[in-house]
Tab-separated table of C-alpha atoms in Angstrom:
chain	number	residue	atom	x	y	z
N	1	MET	CA	111.725	82.481	127.827
N	2	ALA	CA	110.612	79.560	129.932
N	3	GLY	CA	110.091	80.181	133.650
N	4	GLY	CA	112.305	78.852	136.457
N	5	SER	CA	110.372	75.629	137.037
N	6	GLN	CA	110.362	74.914	133.297
N	7	SER	CA	114.104	75.582	133.050
N	8	ALA	CA	114.769	73.178	135.916
N	9	ALA	CA	112.747	70.481	134.166
N	10	ILE	CA	114.605	71.099	130.909
N	11	THR	CA	118.029	71.009	132.599
N	12	ALA	CA	117.176	67.634	134.098
N	13	LEU	CA	116.729	66.243	130.584
N	14	PHE	CA	119.414	68.128	128.676
N	15	ASP	CA	122.863	69.227	129.861
N	16	TYR	CA	122.736	72.945	129.137
N	17	ASP	CA	125.764	73.487	131.377
N	18	SER	CA	127.922	71.940	128.662
N	19	LEU	CA	127.136	74.907	126.410
N	20	ASP	CA	128.782	78.302	126.534
N	21	ALA	CA	126.724	81.127	127.987
N	22	THR	CA	125.692	82.597	124.631
N	23	GLN	CA	124.584	79.260	123.148
N	24	ARG	CA	122.818	78.272	126.349
N	25	SER	CA	120.848	81.519	126.434
N	26	ILE	CA	119.790	81.314	122.786
N	27	ILE	CA	118.839	77.628	122.886
N	28	GLN	CA	116.850	77.986	126.094
N	29	GLN	CA	115.053	80.958	124.570
N	30	ARG	CA	114.250	78.966	121.413
N	31	THR	CA	113.047	76.079	123.591
N	32	GLY	CA	110.621	78.363	125.376
N	33	GLU	CA	109.424	79.829	122.069
N	34	ILE	CA	108.838	76.385	120.588
N	35	ARG	CA	106.921	75.293	123.661
N	36	GLU	CA	104.765	78.406	123.398
N	37	ARG	CA	104.025	77.571	119.739
N	38	LEU	CA	103.090	74.035	120.734
N	39	ARG	CA	100.634	75.381	123.280
N	40	ARG	CA	99.267	77.757	120.661
N	41	SER	CA	98.855	74.853	118.217
N	42	ALA	CA	96.753	73.002	120.763
N	43	GLN	CA	94.634	76.110	121.295
N	44	ASP	CA	94.236	76.524	117.532
N	45	VAL	CA	93.007	72.927	117.272
N	46	TRP	CA	90.409	73.578	119.984
N	47	GLU	CA	89.225	76.823	118.367
N	48	ILE	CA	88.956	75.211	114.916
N	49	GLY	CA	86.927	72.399	116.471
N	50	GLN	CA	84.637	74.959	118.098
N	51	LYS	CA	83.975	76.670	114.769
N	52	LEU	CA	83.485	73.372	112.920
N	53	SER	CA	80.990	72.288	115.564
N	54	ASP	CA	79.083	75.532	115.088
N	55	VAL	CA	78.982	75.100	111.298
N	56	ARG	CA	77.896	71.472	111.684
N	57	SER	CA	74.961	72.542	113.867
N	58	ARG	CA	73.803	74.988	111.171
N	59	LEU	CA	74.011	72.622	108.182
N	60	LYS	CA	72.248	69.421	107.344
N	61	TYR	CA	74.370	66.294	107.647
N	62	GLY	CA	75.030	65.861	103.921
N	63	GLN	CA	75.652	69.596	103.508
N	64	PHE	CA	78.312	69.597	106.220
N	65	LEU	CA	80.314	66.859	104.491
N	66	THR	CA	80.050	68.673	101.146
N	67	TRP	CA	81.165	71.950	102.760
N	68	LEU	CA	84.209	70.225	104.263
N	69	LYS	CA	85.230	68.818	100.880
N	70	VAL	CA	84.659	72.031	98.902
N	71	GLU	CA	86.198	74.523	101.322
N	72	PHE	CA	89.087	72.523	102.796
N	73	GLY	CA	89.359	69.211	100.957
N	74	TRP	CA	88.940	67.485	104.325
N	75	SER	CA	87.522	64.086	105.072
N	76	GLN	CA	84.931	63.600	107.783
N	77	ARG	CA	87.606	61.996	109.965
N	78	THR	CA	89.897	65.035	109.724
N	79	ALA	CA	87.100	67.380	110.760
N	80	TYR	CA	86.129	65.209	113.695
N	81	ASN	CA	89.712	65.229	114.976
N	82	PHE	CA	89.167	68.942	115.652
N	83	ILE	CA	85.549	68.589	116.800
N	84	ASN	CA	86.403	65.793	119.240
N	85	VAL	CA	89.062	67.985	120.893
N	86	TYR	CA	86.554	70.812	121.327
N	87	GLU	CA	83.705	68.616	122.579
N	88	THR	CA	85.860	66.402	124.801
N	89	PHE	CA	87.797	69.084	126.656
N	90	GLY	CA	85.286	71.948	126.677
N	91	ASP	CA	85.954	74.296	129.603
N	92	ARG	CA	88.980	72.241	130.645
N	93	PHE	CA	90.944	73.443	127.648
N	94	ALA	CA	92.013	76.631	129.450
N	95	ASN	CA	94.141	74.424	131.704
N	96	LEU	CA	95.137	72.075	128.892
N	97	ALA	CA	96.565	74.973	126.869
N	98	LYS	CA	99.079	75.631	129.657
N	99	VAL	CA	100.806	72.264	129.286
N	100	ASP	CA	103.018	70.890	126.541
N	101	ILE	CA	101.061	68.372	124.510
N	102	ALA	CA	101.559	67.414	120.873
N	103	THR	CA	98.564	67.779	118.571
N	104	SER	CA	98.861	64.117	117.538
N	105	LEU	CA	98.425	63.113	121.183
N	106	LEU	CA	95.622	65.648	121.596
N	107	TYR	CA	93.651	64.109	118.716
N	108	GLN	CA	94.076	60.622	120.090
N	109	LEU	CA	93.280	61.695	123.642
N	110	ALA	CA	90.006	63.244	122.442
N	111	SER	CA	88.911	60.089	120.655
N	112	PRO	CA	85.604	58.709	121.997
N	113	SER	CA	87.289	55.311	122.320
N	114	VAL	CA	89.652	56.561	125.086
N	115	PRO	CA	88.246	55.835	128.582
N	116	GLU	CA	87.610	58.982	130.631
N	117	ASP	CA	89.748	57.833	133.564
N	118	LEU	CA	92.712	57.191	131.248
N	119	ARG	CA	92.222	60.609	129.649
N	120	GLU	CA	92.292	62.264	133.086
N	121	GLN	CA	95.389	60.280	134.056
N	122	VAL	CA	97.284	61.462	130.963
N	123	LEU	CA	96.212	65.077	131.495
N	124	ARG	CA	97.360	65.034	135.133
N	125	SER	CA	100.714	63.618	134.055
N	126	ALA	CA	101.091	66.327	131.406
N	127	GLU	CA	100.227	69.051	133.924
N	128	GLN	CA	102.978	67.692	136.191
N	129	GLY	CA	105.502	68.065	133.382
N	130	GLN	CA	105.677	64.422	132.328
N	131	LYS	CA	106.095	63.713	128.634
N	132	ILE	CA	103.431	61.424	127.184
N	133	THR	CA	103.654	60.332	123.551
N	134	ALA	CA	100.869	59.164	121.257
N	135	LYS	CA	102.676	55.823	121.056
N	136	ALA	CA	102.626	55.476	124.850
N	137	LEU	CA	98.904	56.271	124.908
N	138	ARG	CA	98.207	53.641	122.237
N	139	SER	CA	100.147	51.140	124.324
N	140	LYS	CA	98.062	51.958	127.425
N	141	ILE	CA	94.825	51.580	125.454
N	142	LYS	CA	95.985	48.248	124.035
N	143	GLN	CA	96.862	46.977	127.513
N	144	ARG	CA	93.410	47.917	128.770
N	145	LYS	CA	91.726	46.131	125.888
N	146	GLN	CA	93.750	43.003	126.581
N	147	LEU	CA	92.796	43.106	130.264
N	148	LYS	CA	89.127	43.576	129.385
N	149	SER	CA	89.230	40.723	126.876
N	150	ALA	CA	90.740	38.447	129.502
N	151	ALA	CA	88.026	39.403	131.970
N	152	VAL	CA	85.062	39.115	129.568
N	153	ASP	CA	82.106	37.458	131.253
N	154	GLU	CA	78.675	36.462	130.015
N	155	PRO	CA	77.129	39.625	128.501
N	156	GLN	CA	74.302	41.140	130.496
N	157	GLU	CA	70.996	42.345	129.075
N	158	PRO	CA	72.003	45.696	127.543
N	159	ALA	CA	70.716	49.094	128.540
N	160	GLY	CA	69.631	51.627	125.947
N	161	PRO	CA	72.426	53.029	123.746
N	162	GLU	CA	74.333	56.033	125.053
N	163	ILE	CA	73.822	58.963	122.702
N	164	ILE	CA	77.171	60.667	122.214
N	165	THR	CA	76.172	63.580	119.971
N	166	VAL	CA	72.740	64.715	118.860
N	167	ILE	CA	72.142	65.751	115.256
N	168	PRO	CA	69.833	68.776	114.911
N	169	GLN	CA	66.201	67.930	114.148
N	170	SER	CA	66.535	69.518	110.707
N	171	VAL	CA	69.001	66.865	109.591
N	172	GLU	CA	68.333	65.449	106.168
N	173	SER	CA	69.553	61.991	105.271
N	174	ILE	CA	72.808	61.979	103.358
N	175	ALA	CA	71.374	58.960	101.612
N	176	SER	CA	68.880	61.107	99.730
N	177	VAL	CA	71.705	63.400	98.584
N	178	GLU	CA	73.928	60.536	97.474
N	179	THR	CA	71.017	58.745	95.796
N	180	ASP	CA	70.133	61.843	93.760
N	181	LYS	CA	73.760	62.183	92.660
N	182	ALA	CA	73.903	58.521	91.746
N	183	THR	CA	70.739	58.784	89.654
N	184	GLU	CA	72.299	61.637	87.672
N	185	ARG	CA	75.582	59.819	87.103
N	186	PHE	CA	74.323	56.309	86.428
N	187	PRO	CA	71.254	54.827	84.738
N	188	ALA	CA	69.230	52.458	86.866
N	189	ALA	CA	70.887	49.454	85.258
N	190	ALA	CA	74.280	50.679	86.446
N	191	PHE	CA	73.364	49.805	90.007
N	192	ALA	CA	73.695	46.128	89.131
N	193	ASP	CA	76.946	44.858	90.706
N	194	SER	CA	78.407	42.418	88.196
N	195	SER	CA	81.068	41.177	90.624
N	196	ALA	CA	78.596	40.426	93.405
N	197	PRO	CA	76.586	37.214	93.672
N	198	ALA	CA	73.358	37.268	91.673
N	199	PRO	CA	70.484	38.603	93.788
N	200	VAL	CA	68.098	36.016	95.100
N	201	ALA	CA	64.795	36.406	96.880
N	202	VAL	CA	64.876	36.596	100.663
N	203	PRO	CA	63.452	33.272	101.861
N	204	LEU	CA	59.902	33.532	103.100
N	205	ALA	CA	60.219	30.613	105.466
N	206	THR	CA	62.050	31.407	108.691
N	207	PRO	CA	65.063	29.061	108.962
N	208	ALA	CA	65.804	27.223	112.147
N	209	VAL	CA	68.128	29.426	114.200
N	210	PRO	CA	69.070	29.237	117.861
N	211	THR	CA	67.045	31.235	120.357
N	212	ILE	CA	68.981	34.481	120.507
N	213	LYS	CA	70.505	35.617	123.786
N	214	PRO	CA	72.727	38.654	124.445
N	215	GLY	CA	76.167	38.125	122.909
N	216	TRP	CA	78.005	37.510	119.639
N	217	TYR	CA	76.866	35.431	116.660
N	218	GLN	CA	78.633	34.456	113.459
N	219	LEU	CA	76.555	33.999	110.305
N	220	ASP	CA	77.744	31.870	107.407
N	221	GLN	CA	81.272	32.071	108.870
N	222	GLN	CA	81.622	35.684	107.684
N	223	HIS	CA	79.138	38.100	109.300
N	224	LEU	CA	79.510	39.125	112.964
N	225	ILE	CA	76.403	40.226	114.841
N	226	TYR	CA	76.317	41.554	118.406
N	227	CYS	CA	72.975	41.254	120.166
N	228	GLY	CA	73.598	43.950	122.733
N	229	ASP	CA	74.372	47.643	123.136
N	230	THR	CA	76.328	48.724	120.048
N	231	ALA	CA	77.398	51.928	121.838
N	232	SER	CA	79.199	49.853	124.471
N	233	ALA	CA	82.893	48.992	124.631
N	234	ALA	CA	82.001	45.347	123.960
N	235	PHE	CA	81.025	46.354	120.413
N	236	ILE	CA	83.178	49.420	119.731
N	237	GLU	CA	86.496	47.887	120.781
N	238	ARG	CA	86.062	45.062	118.274
N	239	LEU	CA	85.157	47.228	115.284
N	240	PRO	CA	87.060	46.224	112.141
N	241	ALA	CA	88.546	48.763	109.745
N	242	ALA	CA	85.341	49.041	107.721
N	243	LYS	CA	84.590	50.842	104.475
N	244	LEU	CA	81.113	52.004	105.386
N	245	ALA	CA	78.692	52.347	108.303
N	246	ILE	CA	74.958	52.739	107.724
N	247	ALA	CA	73.058	53.767	110.835
N	248	VAL	CA	69.298	53.448	110.446
N	249	THR	CA	67.754	54.951	113.553
N	250	ALA	CA	64.748	56.824	114.852
N	251	ASN	CA	67.153	58.750	117.126
N	252	ASP	CA	69.192	61.732	115.897
N	253	TRP	CA	72.606	60.312	116.753
N	254	ALA	CA	75.785	61.341	114.884
N	255	HIS	CA	77.677	58.168	115.788
N	256	ASP	CA	80.875	60.034	116.643
N	257	TRP	CA	82.319	56.876	118.180
N	258	LEU	CA	82.551	55.346	114.700
N	259	ILE	CA	84.715	58.115	113.241
N	260	ASP	CA	88.095	56.609	114.137
N	261	GLN	CA	87.637	53.423	112.123
N	262	ILE	CA	85.042	53.986	109.397
N	263	ASP	CA	85.717	55.695	106.053
N	264	ASN	CA	82.112	56.743	105.364
N	265	ILE	CA	79.246	57.064	107.844
N	266	VAL	CA	75.658	57.454	106.666
N	267	VAL	CA	72.936	58.362	109.165
N	268	LEU	CA	69.607	57.328	107.680
N	269	PRO	CA	66.397	58.283	109.537
N	270	GLN	CA	64.296	55.180	110.071
N	271	ALA	CA	61.228	56.877	108.588
N	272	GLU	CA	63.083	57.293	105.274
N	273	PHE	CA	64.619	53.829	105.156
N	274	THR	CA	63.814	51.504	102.267
N	275	THR	CA	65.445	48.319	101.049
N	276	ASP	CA	66.187	49.943	97.674
N	277	LYS	CA	67.934	52.865	99.363
N	278	LEU	CA	70.063	50.449	101.383
N	279	LYS	CA	71.071	48.613	98.194
N	280	GLN	CA	71.991	51.868	96.457
N	281	LEU	CA	74.139	53.028	99.366
N	282	LEU	CA	75.963	49.705	99.546
N	283	LEU	CA	76.637	49.751	95.799
N	284	LEU	CA	77.736	53.397	95.740
N	285	LEU	CA	79.927	53.480	98.831
N	286	SER	CA	81.407	49.988	99.130
N	287	ASN	CA	82.643	47.059	97.081
N	288	PRO	CA	82.135	43.297	97.272
N	289	ARG	CA	83.990	41.744	100.232
N	290	ASP	CA	84.179	45.124	102.025
N	291	SER	CA	83.239	45.189	105.701
N	292	VAL	CA	80.204	47.350	106.477
N	293	VAL	CA	78.835	48.285	109.896
N	294	PHE	CA	75.133	48.291	110.861
N	295	PRO	CA	74.847	49.672	114.438
N	296	TRP	CA	71.092	49.015	114.327
N	297	LEU	CA	68.924	46.398	112.616
N	298	PRO	CA	65.449	47.986	112.505
N	299	GLN	CA	64.453	46.159	109.317
N	300	SER	CA	64.758	42.401	109.191
N	301	ASP	CA	66.149	42.124	105.642
N	302	MET	CA	69.260	44.303	106.170
N	303	LEU	CA	71.640	41.373	106.700
N	304	ALA	CA	70.112	39.466	103.794
N	305	VAL	CA	70.551	42.422	101.414
N	306	ALA	CA	74.195	42.971	102.389
N	307	HIS	CA	74.915	39.239	102.059
N	308	GLN	CA	73.347	39.124	98.593
N	309	LEU	CA	75.624	41.993	97.508
N	310	GLY	CA	78.724	40.252	98.822
N	311	ARG	CA	79.408	42.592	101.765
N	312	ARG	CA	80.626	41.400	105.160
N	313	VAL	CA	78.491	42.753	107.978
N	314	TYR	CA	79.627	43.795	111.439
N	315	GLY	CA	76.430	44.818	113.125
N	316	GLY	CA	74.025	44.455	115.966
N	317	ASP	CA	71.135	45.834	117.953
N	318	ALA	CA	70.327	46.296	121.623
N	319	ASP	CA	66.833	44.951	120.901
N	320	ILE	CA	67.211	41.167	121.105
N	321	ALA	CA	63.952	40.599	119.217
N	322	ARG	CA	65.195	42.674	116.271
N	323	CYS	CA	68.451	40.723	116.306
N	324	GLN	CA	66.464	37.479	116.190
N	325	ARG	CA	64.366	38.662	113.234
N	326	ALA	CA	67.377	39.903	111.249
N	327	ILE	CA	69.333	36.694	111.798
N	328	SER	CA	66.313	34.580	110.866
N	329	ALA	CA	65.566	36.612	107.719
N	330	ALA	CA	69.163	36.276	106.525
N	331	GLY	CA	68.592	32.552	106.014
N	332	LEU	CA	72.186	31.761	107.009
N	333	ALA	CA	73.683	29.320	109.480
N	334	ALA	CA	74.119	31.132	112.795
N	335	ALA	CA	76.478	30.107	115.590
N	336	ARG	CA	77.031	31.758	118.954
N	337	ILE	CA	80.697	32.645	119.577
N	338	GLU	CA	82.685	33.990	122.517
N	339	ALA	CA	83.717	37.653	122.578
N	340	GLU	CA	87.443	36.892	122.501
N	341	VAL	CA	86.979	34.976	119.236
N	342	VAL	CA	85.501	37.996	117.423
N	343	ALA	CA	88.875	39.617	116.654
N	344	GLU	CA	90.142	36.353	115.179
N	345	VAL	CA	87.246	35.857	112.776
N	346	GLY	CA	86.521	39.518	111.998
């Protein structure tokens, strides 16, 4: 049964005095039991996340996704709901398990997109007995985004990207796994996308494009490129609901911050990257007119390849020189746009 302080809080919200003694006793007991189950559910979520994180560290990236599908039928996003709770709260979960918090709110609170100060504010409120809903949290996040958008200033030269989660050094590119599967299922000719524009050669001559500065650029009125830190809120908060993200990087970064909005995330080591592999991934995991995310642009023809296949790119790079090369190689009209316009054209 709930303790005295809990009973007082419950009485303030529900008139138990209107019930007869027997009903009041039973209902208050059931209330306490339900609250205990809710706390247990939160603890279960944390413990599942802990075990998933352990399995993830022992398997290669492509193997982990296959294991999730075979054993549980889970998507990557479902698994990371649990993992985010474990990694976000860590040692603090002992205190978190003592408060009433719905699992739906717990998942959202653990999302990498939630600012740390807002997360702490919600946790303090929950510890004080206040009821916070997932809807209320979404409203707070939306208000913050609106305030940030209104206060957007000229972007500064970005620092290096913040690495959220490190993939073990033994990670093997999921691209190689998917490419092998694709080769078994389809002959080489099947990779031709009949609904996409006919491939054309990337122009050898560098088109006239503006000198690139930190900030947003729109290419051919359809692609959005951010020359700045793609691990920053300036990029993450404007992510569209994309079909695919392909992260080509020399760093072992799991890109957890993409999980909330991307259906499929492929981490491709830069040493293994080829233009043909990029084409195969785009054809296998997305369709013409789908939005795809490139958090890095290490090879200058990435935008050109995606454009030729009819995909819409939301991408960028903290290295301004790489941004300049990728935009130039695309051979498309490029125009600088303000940050607040991105959501309207994305």
